[in-house]
Amino acid sequence: MGTVVEIKVSIDPARYSQARANDAINKAFDEIKRIEEVCSVFKDTSEISRINRLGKDEKLEITGEVFNLIRKTLDYSERTGGAFDITVKPLVDLWSKAKKANKLPGEGELKDALERVGYKNIVLDEAAHTILFKKDGMGIDLGGAAKGYATDRAIRLFKDSGIDSALVTSGGDMYCLGKRSAQEPWRVGIRHPRIKGRIFLEISLKERAISTSGDYERYFILYGKRYSHIIDPRTGYPIGDDIVSASVISADSTTSDILATAMCIMGEKGFGMIRDLGGMDAILVKEEAGRLTAKMSKDIRKRYDISQEKL
Ligand code: AMP
Ligand code: MG
């Protein structure tokens, strides 16, 4: 998935053998690899690539797994007012071409790509389990949700194998299952967005996912300006440099992954959505006049034990 996956499992040796734990960990890694095979836009054989070869009005029957994942992203496209949109692929391709050529896309190219973007142009048929694009040249990119989904699947496998304590980290997406030990909770850090190797915030989580998206993960610089890999599907442009990162805490990693990407686009306006969705929190790092500031959802410190360094 172009990212590092780290798994920590904590067992009570009196109840669970090391060999069984190793077996469960191997299965979790295999599952994450399987999801990459399914979701990758770079592998011709992946289910997503098969979908992306569809022309206008062509139907394809897809697996229940991919169907459900796509449906979930469409649901969040609605909730985020189109900020999160897996049909962003033509724009992702255009900006990756720009990066390679070291040249900004032309107005015409941008307009053309934008015309092929829009989650409302995906039609899912619940009964037949098919997908259809309403326009030619469309494509989907699950890069903003697949790592979270893979994390959830790994956690599911641990639960099924009777493991009640694990920490799965897939790039910016984490899930904390149970506690690290009888005495200690899982405590995870959010990296400082500008200083390598430094953590700016630590938080204790239990049965909770946290995902962080931001411009510091993957970006490129053209004519001295920083361009993020997160694109606003409504304007066609990568997010502005005032939003540095967004972290979202929720009950599952797929949702956190989706919403962290969306919050990078929505900025502070996204806090209202997070509050309305309920049971979620967000942390937004902004850069204003060269100064980094962190904004958090109301009362987050009442819900979680947080320690924070100066940015
Ligand atoms: P993440 O690291 O989870 O924030 O996901 C970023 C990836 O999601 C990008 O590399 C693109 O593949 C994809 N992406 C970019 N912009 C959007 C968007 N507005 N909605 C959904 N996916 C996006
Ligand atoms: Mg994401």
Short mmCIF file of C-alpha atoms and ligand atoms in Angstrom, two decimals:
data_model
loop_
_atom_site.label_atom_id
_atom_site.label_comp_id
_atom_site.label_asym_id
_atom_site.label_seq_id
_atom_site.Cartn_x
_atom_site.Cartn_y
_atom_site.Cartn_z
CA MET A 1 0.00 0.00 0.00
CA GLY A 2 3.07 2.16 -0.30
CA THR A 3 3.15 2.43 3.45
CA VAL A 4 4.57 0.78 6.55
CA VAL A 5 2.24 -1.45 8.52
CA GLU A 6 3.11 -2.09 12.14
CA ILE A 7 1.29 -4.52 14.39
CA LYS A 8 1.68 -4.87 18.14
CA VAL A 9 -0.13 -7.55 20.05
CA SER A 10 -0.12 -7.96 23.77
CA ILE A 11 -0.98 -11.37 25.24
CA ASP A 12 -1.18 -12.98 28.63
CA PRO A 13 1.16 -15.99 28.21
CA ALA A 14 -0.92 -17.97 30.68
CA ARG A 15 -3.91 -17.76 28.37
CA TYR A 16 -2.46 -17.40 24.89
CA SER A 17 0.66 -18.95 23.37
CA GLN A 18 3.31 -17.00 21.50
CA ALA A 19 2.91 -19.35 18.53
CA ARG A 20 -0.82 -18.63 18.28
CA ALA A 21 -0.18 -14.90 18.54
CA ASN A 22 2.42 -15.11 15.75
CA ASP A 23 -0.04 -17.00 13.63
CA ALA A 24 -2.70 -14.34 14.18
CA ILE A 25 -0.21 -11.58 13.31
CA ASN A 26 0.79 -13.35 10.07
CA LYS A 27 -2.86 -13.72 9.12
CA ALA A 28 -3.42 -10.02 9.75
CA PHE A 29 -0.49 -9.07 7.50
CA ASP A 30 -1.80 -11.43 4.80
CA GLU A 31 -5.22 -9.82 5.04
CA ILE A 32 -3.74 -6.34 4.65
CA LYS A 33 -1.81 -7.55 1.57
CA ARG A 34 -4.99 -9.04 0.16
CA ILE A 35 -6.79 -5.73 0.53
CA GLU A 36 -3.97 -3.98 -1.27
CA GLU A 37 -4.37 -6.47 -4.14
CA VAL A 38 -8.07 -5.65 -4.29
CA CYS A 39 -7.85 -1.87 -3.95
CA SER A 40 -4.66 -0.90 -5.77
CA VAL A 41 -5.06 1.43 -8.74
CA PHE A 42 -1.55 0.49 -9.86
CA LYS A 43 -2.23 -3.22 -10.33
CA ASP A 44 -4.09 -4.06 -13.54
CA THR A 45 -5.55 -7.17 -11.96
CA SER A 46 -7.12 -5.45 -8.96
CA GLU A 47 -10.87 -5.19 -8.65
CA ILE A 48 -10.58 -1.41 -8.60
CA SER A 49 -8.62 -1.44 -11.88
CA ARG A 50 -11.34 -3.58 -13.43
CA ILE A 51 -13.89 -1.00 -12.33
CA ASN A 52 -11.71 1.79 -13.68
CA ARG A 53 -11.72 0.25 -17.16
CA LEU A 54 -15.51 0.67 -17.37
CA GLY A 55 -16.88 3.02 -19.99
CA LYS A 56 -20.05 5.07 -19.68
CA ASP A 57 -23.13 3.04 -18.66
CA GLU A 58 -21.23 -0.27 -18.57
CA LYS A 59 -22.18 -2.41 -15.58
CA LEU A 60 -19.83 -4.61 -13.60
CA GLU A 61 -20.74 -7.03 -10.85
CA ILE A 62 -18.38 -6.54 -7.93
CA THR A 63 -17.66 -8.38 -4.68
CA GLY A 64 -19.71 -7.59 -1.61
CA GLU A 65 -16.55 -6.32 0.05
CA VAL A 66 -15.77 -3.66 -2.56
CA PHE A 67 -19.46 -2.83 -2.96
CA ASN A 68 -19.82 -2.10 0.75
CA LEU A 69 -16.62 -0.10 0.89
CA ILE A 70 -17.64 2.04 -2.08
CA ARG A 71 -21.10 2.53 -0.60
CA LYS A 72 -19.56 3.71 2.65
CA THR A 73 -17.37 6.25 0.85
CA LEU A 74 -20.41 7.53 -1.10
CA ASP A 75 -22.29 7.96 2.15
CA TYR A 76 -19.43 10.10 3.47
CA SER A 77 -19.26 12.05 0.22
CA GLU A 78 -22.80 13.17 1.04
CA ARG A 79 -21.95 13.96 4.65
CA THR A 80 -18.82 15.91 3.71
CA GLY A 81 -20.56 17.92 1.01
CA GLY A 82 -18.41 16.27 -1.65
CA ALA A 83 -15.07 16.98 0.04
CA PHE A 84 -14.37 13.26 0.17
CA ASP A 85 -14.91 11.77 -3.24
CA ILE A 86 -13.33 8.57 -4.57
CA THR A 87 -14.03 9.67 -8.18
CA VAL A 88 -11.18 12.17 -7.71
CA LYS A 89 -8.91 9.84 -9.75
CA PRO A 90 -8.75 11.91 -12.97
CA LEU A 91 -7.49 14.81 -10.84
CA VAL A 92 -5.05 12.62 -8.91
CA ASP A 93 -3.64 11.43 -12.27
CA LEU A 94 -3.44 14.96 -13.63
CA TRP A 95 -1.56 16.27 -10.60
CA SER A 96 0.78 13.29 -10.56
CA LYS A 97 1.58 14.03 -14.20
CA ALA A 98 2.21 17.66 -13.22
CA LYS A 99 4.57 16.51 -10.50
CA LYS A 100 6.54 14.31 -12.91
CA ALA A 101 6.70 16.99 -15.59
CA ASN A 102 7.40 19.70 -13.02
CA LYS A 103 4.71 21.80 -14.69
CA LEU A 104 1.31 22.92 -13.47
CA PRO A 105 -1.71 21.48 -15.30
CA GLY A 106 -3.30 23.71 -17.93
CA GLU A 107 -6.78 25.20 -17.46
CA GLY A 108 -8.19 22.99 -20.22
CA GLU A 109 -6.78 19.82 -18.71
CA LEU A 110 -8.15 20.76 -15.30
CA LYS A 111 -11.58 21.46 -16.69
CA ASP A 112 -11.58 18.18 -18.58
CA ALA A 113 -10.57 16.19 -15.47
CA LEU A 114 -13.13 18.01 -13.30
CA GLU A 115 -15.90 17.03 -15.67
CA ARG A 116 -15.13 13.39 -15.05
CA VAL A 117 -15.20 13.80 -11.24
CA GLY A 118 -18.30 13.52 -9.08
CA TYR A 119 -19.52 10.77 -6.78
CA LYS A 120 -23.08 11.29 -8.00
CA ASN A 121 -21.99 9.78 -11.30
CA ILE A 122 -21.50 6.39 -9.67
CA VAL A 123 -24.54 4.13 -9.68
CA LEU A 124 -24.60 1.16 -7.31
CA ASP A 125 -27.29 -1.45 -7.75
CA GLU A 126 -27.99 -3.00 -4.35
CA ALA A 127 -29.83 -6.02 -5.71
CA ALA A 128 -27.46 -6.95 -8.53
CA HIS A 129 -24.28 -5.76 -6.74
CA THR A 130 -23.14 -3.86 -9.80
CA ILE A 131 -21.40 -0.56 -10.32
CA LEU A 132 -21.83 1.80 -13.25
CA PHE A 133 -20.26 5.12 -14.24
CA LYS A 134 -22.55 7.71 -15.79
CA LYS A 135 -19.68 9.26 -17.75
CA ASP A 136 -16.75 8.14 -19.85
CA GLY A 137 -13.24 8.46 -18.48
CA MET A 138 -14.21 8.16 -14.83
CA GLY A 139 -12.17 6.28 -12.26
CA ILE A 140 -12.08 5.65 -8.55
CA ASP A 141 -9.22 5.90 -6.09
CA LEU A 142 -9.65 4.33 -2.66
CA GLY A 143 -6.33 5.75 -1.43
CA GLY A 144 -8.16 7.88 1.13
CA ALA A 145 -9.97 4.95 2.75
CA ALA A 146 -8.24 1.63 2.00
CA LYS A 147 -5.57 1.80 4.69
CA GLY A 148 -8.21 2.41 7.31
CA TYR A 149 -10.27 -0.43 5.93
CA ALA A 150 -7.25 -2.75 6.02
CA THR A 151 -6.64 -1.73 9.63
CA ASP A 152 -10.24 -2.57 10.54
CA ARG A 153 -9.97 -5.96 8.85
CA ALA A 154 -6.76 -6.78 10.75
CA ILE A 155 -8.44 -5.84 14.03
CA ARG A 156 -11.46 -7.98 13.11
CA LEU A 157 -9.15 -10.98 12.64
CA PHE A 158 -7.53 -10.39 16.03
CA LYS A 159 -10.90 -10.24 17.72
CA ASP A 160 -11.94 -13.45 15.96
CA SER A 161 -8.78 -15.19 17.19
CA GLY A 162 -9.51 -14.20 20.75
CA ILE A 163 -6.85 -11.50 20.96
CA ASP A 164 -8.15 -8.59 22.99
CA SER A 165 -5.15 -6.30 22.93
CA ALA A 166 -3.55 -5.01 19.73
CA LEU A 167 -2.33 -1.85 18.06
CA VAL A 168 -2.40 -1.74 14.25
CA THR A 169 -0.76 1.14 12.41
CA SER A 170 -1.02 1.42 8.60
CA GLY A 171 0.73 4.64 7.69
CA GLY A 172 -1.42 7.38 9.20
CA ASP A 173 -4.19 5.05 10.28
CA MET A 174 -4.26 3.36 13.67
CA TYR A 175 -6.61 1.31 15.79
CA CYS A 176 -6.17 0.60 19.49
CA LEU A 177 -7.82 -2.64 20.62
CA GLY A 178 -8.11 -3.10 24.36
CA LYS A 179 -5.24 -1.99 26.54
CA ARG A 180 -1.51 -2.34 26.21
CA SER A 181 -1.35 -4.06 29.59
CA ALA A 182 -3.55 -4.41 32.67
CA GLN A 183 -2.13 -1.14 33.96
CA GLU A 184 -1.47 0.85 30.81
CA PRO A 185 -3.64 2.00 27.93
CA TRP A 186 -2.39 2.14 24.35
CA ARG A 187 -0.90 5.58 23.97
CA VAL A 188 -0.28 6.83 20.46
CA GLY A 189 1.40 9.90 19.07
CA ILE A 190 0.72 12.31 16.25
CA ARG A 191 3.91 13.33 14.55
CA HIS A 192 5.00 16.92 14.48
CA PRO A 193 4.05 18.06 10.99
CA ARG A 194 7.25 19.95 10.33
CA ILE A 195 9.94 18.42 12.56
CA LYS A 196 10.95 14.89 11.70
CA GLY A 197 11.14 12.41 14.54
CA ARG A 198 9.16 14.60 16.91
CA ILE A 199 5.73 13.85 18.36
CA PHE A 200 3.52 16.84 19.03
CA LEU A 201 0.56 15.17 20.69
CA GLU A 202 0.03 11.95 22.63
CA ILE A 203 -3.34 10.42 23.34
CA SER A 204 -4.56 7.30 25.15
CA LEU A 205 -7.16 5.33 23.21
CA LYS A 206 -9.18 2.18 23.75
CA GLU A 207 -11.45 0.57 21.11
CA ARG A 208 -10.84 3.64 19.03
CA ALA A 209 -9.30 4.48 15.67
CA ILE A 210 -7.25 7.57 14.91
CA SER A 211 -6.21 8.62 11.42
CA THR A 212 -4.01 11.50 10.40
CA SER A 213 -3.84 13.01 6.93
CA GLY A 214 -1.79 15.92 5.90
CA ASP A 215 0.34 17.81 3.50
CA TYR A 216 3.54 16.62 5.13
CA GLU A 217 2.99 12.97 4.31
CA ARG A 218 3.22 13.20 0.55
CA TYR A 219 3.57 16.41 -1.34
CA PHE A 220 5.61 18.05 -4.05
CA ILE A 221 6.93 21.51 -4.62
CA LEU A 222 6.40 23.42 -7.85
CA TYR A 223 7.64 26.98 -8.27
CA GLY A 224 8.29 27.15 -4.54
CA LYS A 225 4.73 26.23 -3.56
CA ARG A 226 3.81 23.07 -1.69
CA TYR A 227 1.20 20.85 -3.36
CA SER A 228 -0.56 18.20 -1.31
CA HIS A 229 -1.68 14.78 -2.54
CA ILE A 230 -5.15 15.63 -1.20
CA ILE A 231 -7.26 17.31 -3.84
CA ASP A 232 -10.44 19.30 -3.43
CA PRO A 233 -12.75 17.54 -5.91
CA ARG A 234 -14.84 20.67 -6.26
CA THR A 235 -12.06 23.00 -7.38
CA GLY A 236 -9.65 20.48 -8.88
CA TYR A 237 -6.75 21.92 -6.86
CA PRO A 238 -4.69 20.36 -4.06
CA ILE A 239 -5.57 21.70 -0.62
CA GLY A 240 -4.12 25.05 0.34
CA ASP A 241 -1.08 25.31 2.55
CA ASP A 242 -2.99 26.75 5.54
CA ILE A 243 -4.15 23.26 6.55
CA VAL A 244 -1.22 21.16 7.60
CA SER A 245 -2.87 18.05 9.00
CA ALA A 246 -6.10 16.64 10.32
CA SER A 247 -6.59 13.75 12.72
CA VAL A 248 -9.93 12.12 13.35
CA ILE A 249 -10.84 9.74 16.17
CA SER A 250 -13.82 7.43 15.70
CA ALA A 251 -15.04 3.92 16.40
CA ASP A 252 -13.57 2.40 13.24
CA SER A 253 -10.52 3.06 11.15
CA THR A 254 -12.28 3.24 7.77
CA THR A 255 -14.38 6.15 9.01
CA SER A 256 -11.41 7.89 10.63
CA ASP A 257 -9.40 7.49 7.42
CA ILE A 258 -12.16 8.95 5.26
CA LEU A 259 -12.86 11.83 7.61
CA ALA A 260 -9.22 12.76 8.20
CA THR A 261 -8.81 13.19 4.45
CA ALA A 262 -12.09 15.13 4.30
CA MET A 263 -11.14 17.39 7.24
CA CYS A 264 -7.98 18.43 5.39
CA ILE A 265 -10.28 19.85 2.72
CA MET A 266 -13.05 21.14 4.98
CA GLY A 267 -10.78 22.74 7.56
CA GLU A 268 -12.47 24.28 10.60
CA LYS A 269 -15.87 24.02 8.93
CA GLY A 270 -15.52 20.26 9.35
CA PHE A 271 -15.79 20.47 13.15
CA GLY A 272 -19.56 20.98 12.88
CA MET A 273 -19.85 17.78 10.86
CA ILE A 274 -17.70 15.85 13.36
CA ARG A 275 -19.90 17.07 16.21
CA ASP A 276 -23.12 16.20 14.38
CA LEU A 277 -21.91 12.71 13.49
CA GLY A 278 -21.42 12.06 17.21
CA GLY A 279 -18.86 9.91 19.00
CA MET A 280 -16.01 11.43 17.00
CA ASP A 281 -13.28 13.98 17.58
CA ALA A 282 -10.89 15.89 15.40
CA ILE A 283 -7.58 17.70 15.71
CA LEU A 284 -6.63 20.17 13.02
CA VAL A 285 -3.19 21.68 12.60
CA LYS A 286 -3.11 24.94 10.68
CA GLU A 287 -0.35 27.23 9.58
CA GLU A 288 -1.16 30.91 9.82
CA ALA A 289 1.43 33.55 9.08
CA GLY A 290 4.18 30.98 9.52
CA ARG A 291 2.83 29.83 12.90
CA LEU A 292 1.42 26.38 13.55
CA THR A 293 -1.69 26.13 15.67
CA ALA A 294 -3.75 23.11 16.74
CA LYS A 295 -7.53 23.28 16.98
CA MET A 296 -9.42 20.47 18.61
CA SER A 297 -13.04 19.48 18.93
CA LYS A 298 -14.76 20.83 22.02
CA ASP A 299 -14.13 19.01 25.30
CA ILE A 300 -11.83 16.44 23.68
CA ARG A 301 -9.65 16.56 26.80
CA LYS A 302 -12.59 15.48 28.92
CA ARG A 303 -12.88 12.33 26.82
CA TYR A 304 -9.22 11.48 26.33
CA ASP A 305 -5.98 11.78 28.23
CA ILE A 306 -3.94 14.05 25.97
CA SER A 307 -0.50 15.55 26.36
CA GLN A 308 0.58 18.14 23.89
CA GLU A 309 3.84 19.84 23.08
CA LYS A 310 4.18 23.29 21.66
CA LEU A 311 4.02 23.33 17.89
P1 AMP B 1 -5.05 9.94 3.01
O1 AMP B 1 -3.60 9.67 3.10
O2 AMP B 1 -5.91 8.95 3.72
O3 AMP B 1 -5.43 11.34 3.37
O4 AMP B 1 -5.48 9.73 1.49
C1 AMP B 1 -4.91 10.48 0.47
C2 AMP B 1 -5.19 9.80 -0.85
O5 AMP B 1 -6.59 9.81 -1.11
C3 AMP B 1 -4.55 10.49 -2.03
O6 AMP B 1 -3.26 9.99 -2.25
C4 AMP B 1 -5.50 10.13 -3.16
O7 AMP B 1 -5.22 8.84 -3.61
C5 AMP B 1 -6.84 10.11 -2.45
N1 AMP B 1 -7.53 11.41 -2.46
C6 AMP B 1 -7.03 12.64 -2.70
N2 AMP B 1 -7.98 13.59 -2.57
C7 AMP B 1 -9.13 12.94 -2.23
C8 AMP B 1 -10.46 13.35 -1.96
N3 AMP B 1 -10.81 14.63 -1.99
N4 AMP B 1 -11.37 12.40 -1.65
C9 AMP B 1 -11.02 11.10 -1.60
N5 AMP B 1 -9.79 10.63 -1.84
C10 AMP B 1 -8.84 11.54 -2.14
MG MG B 2 -7.73 9.04 4.61
#
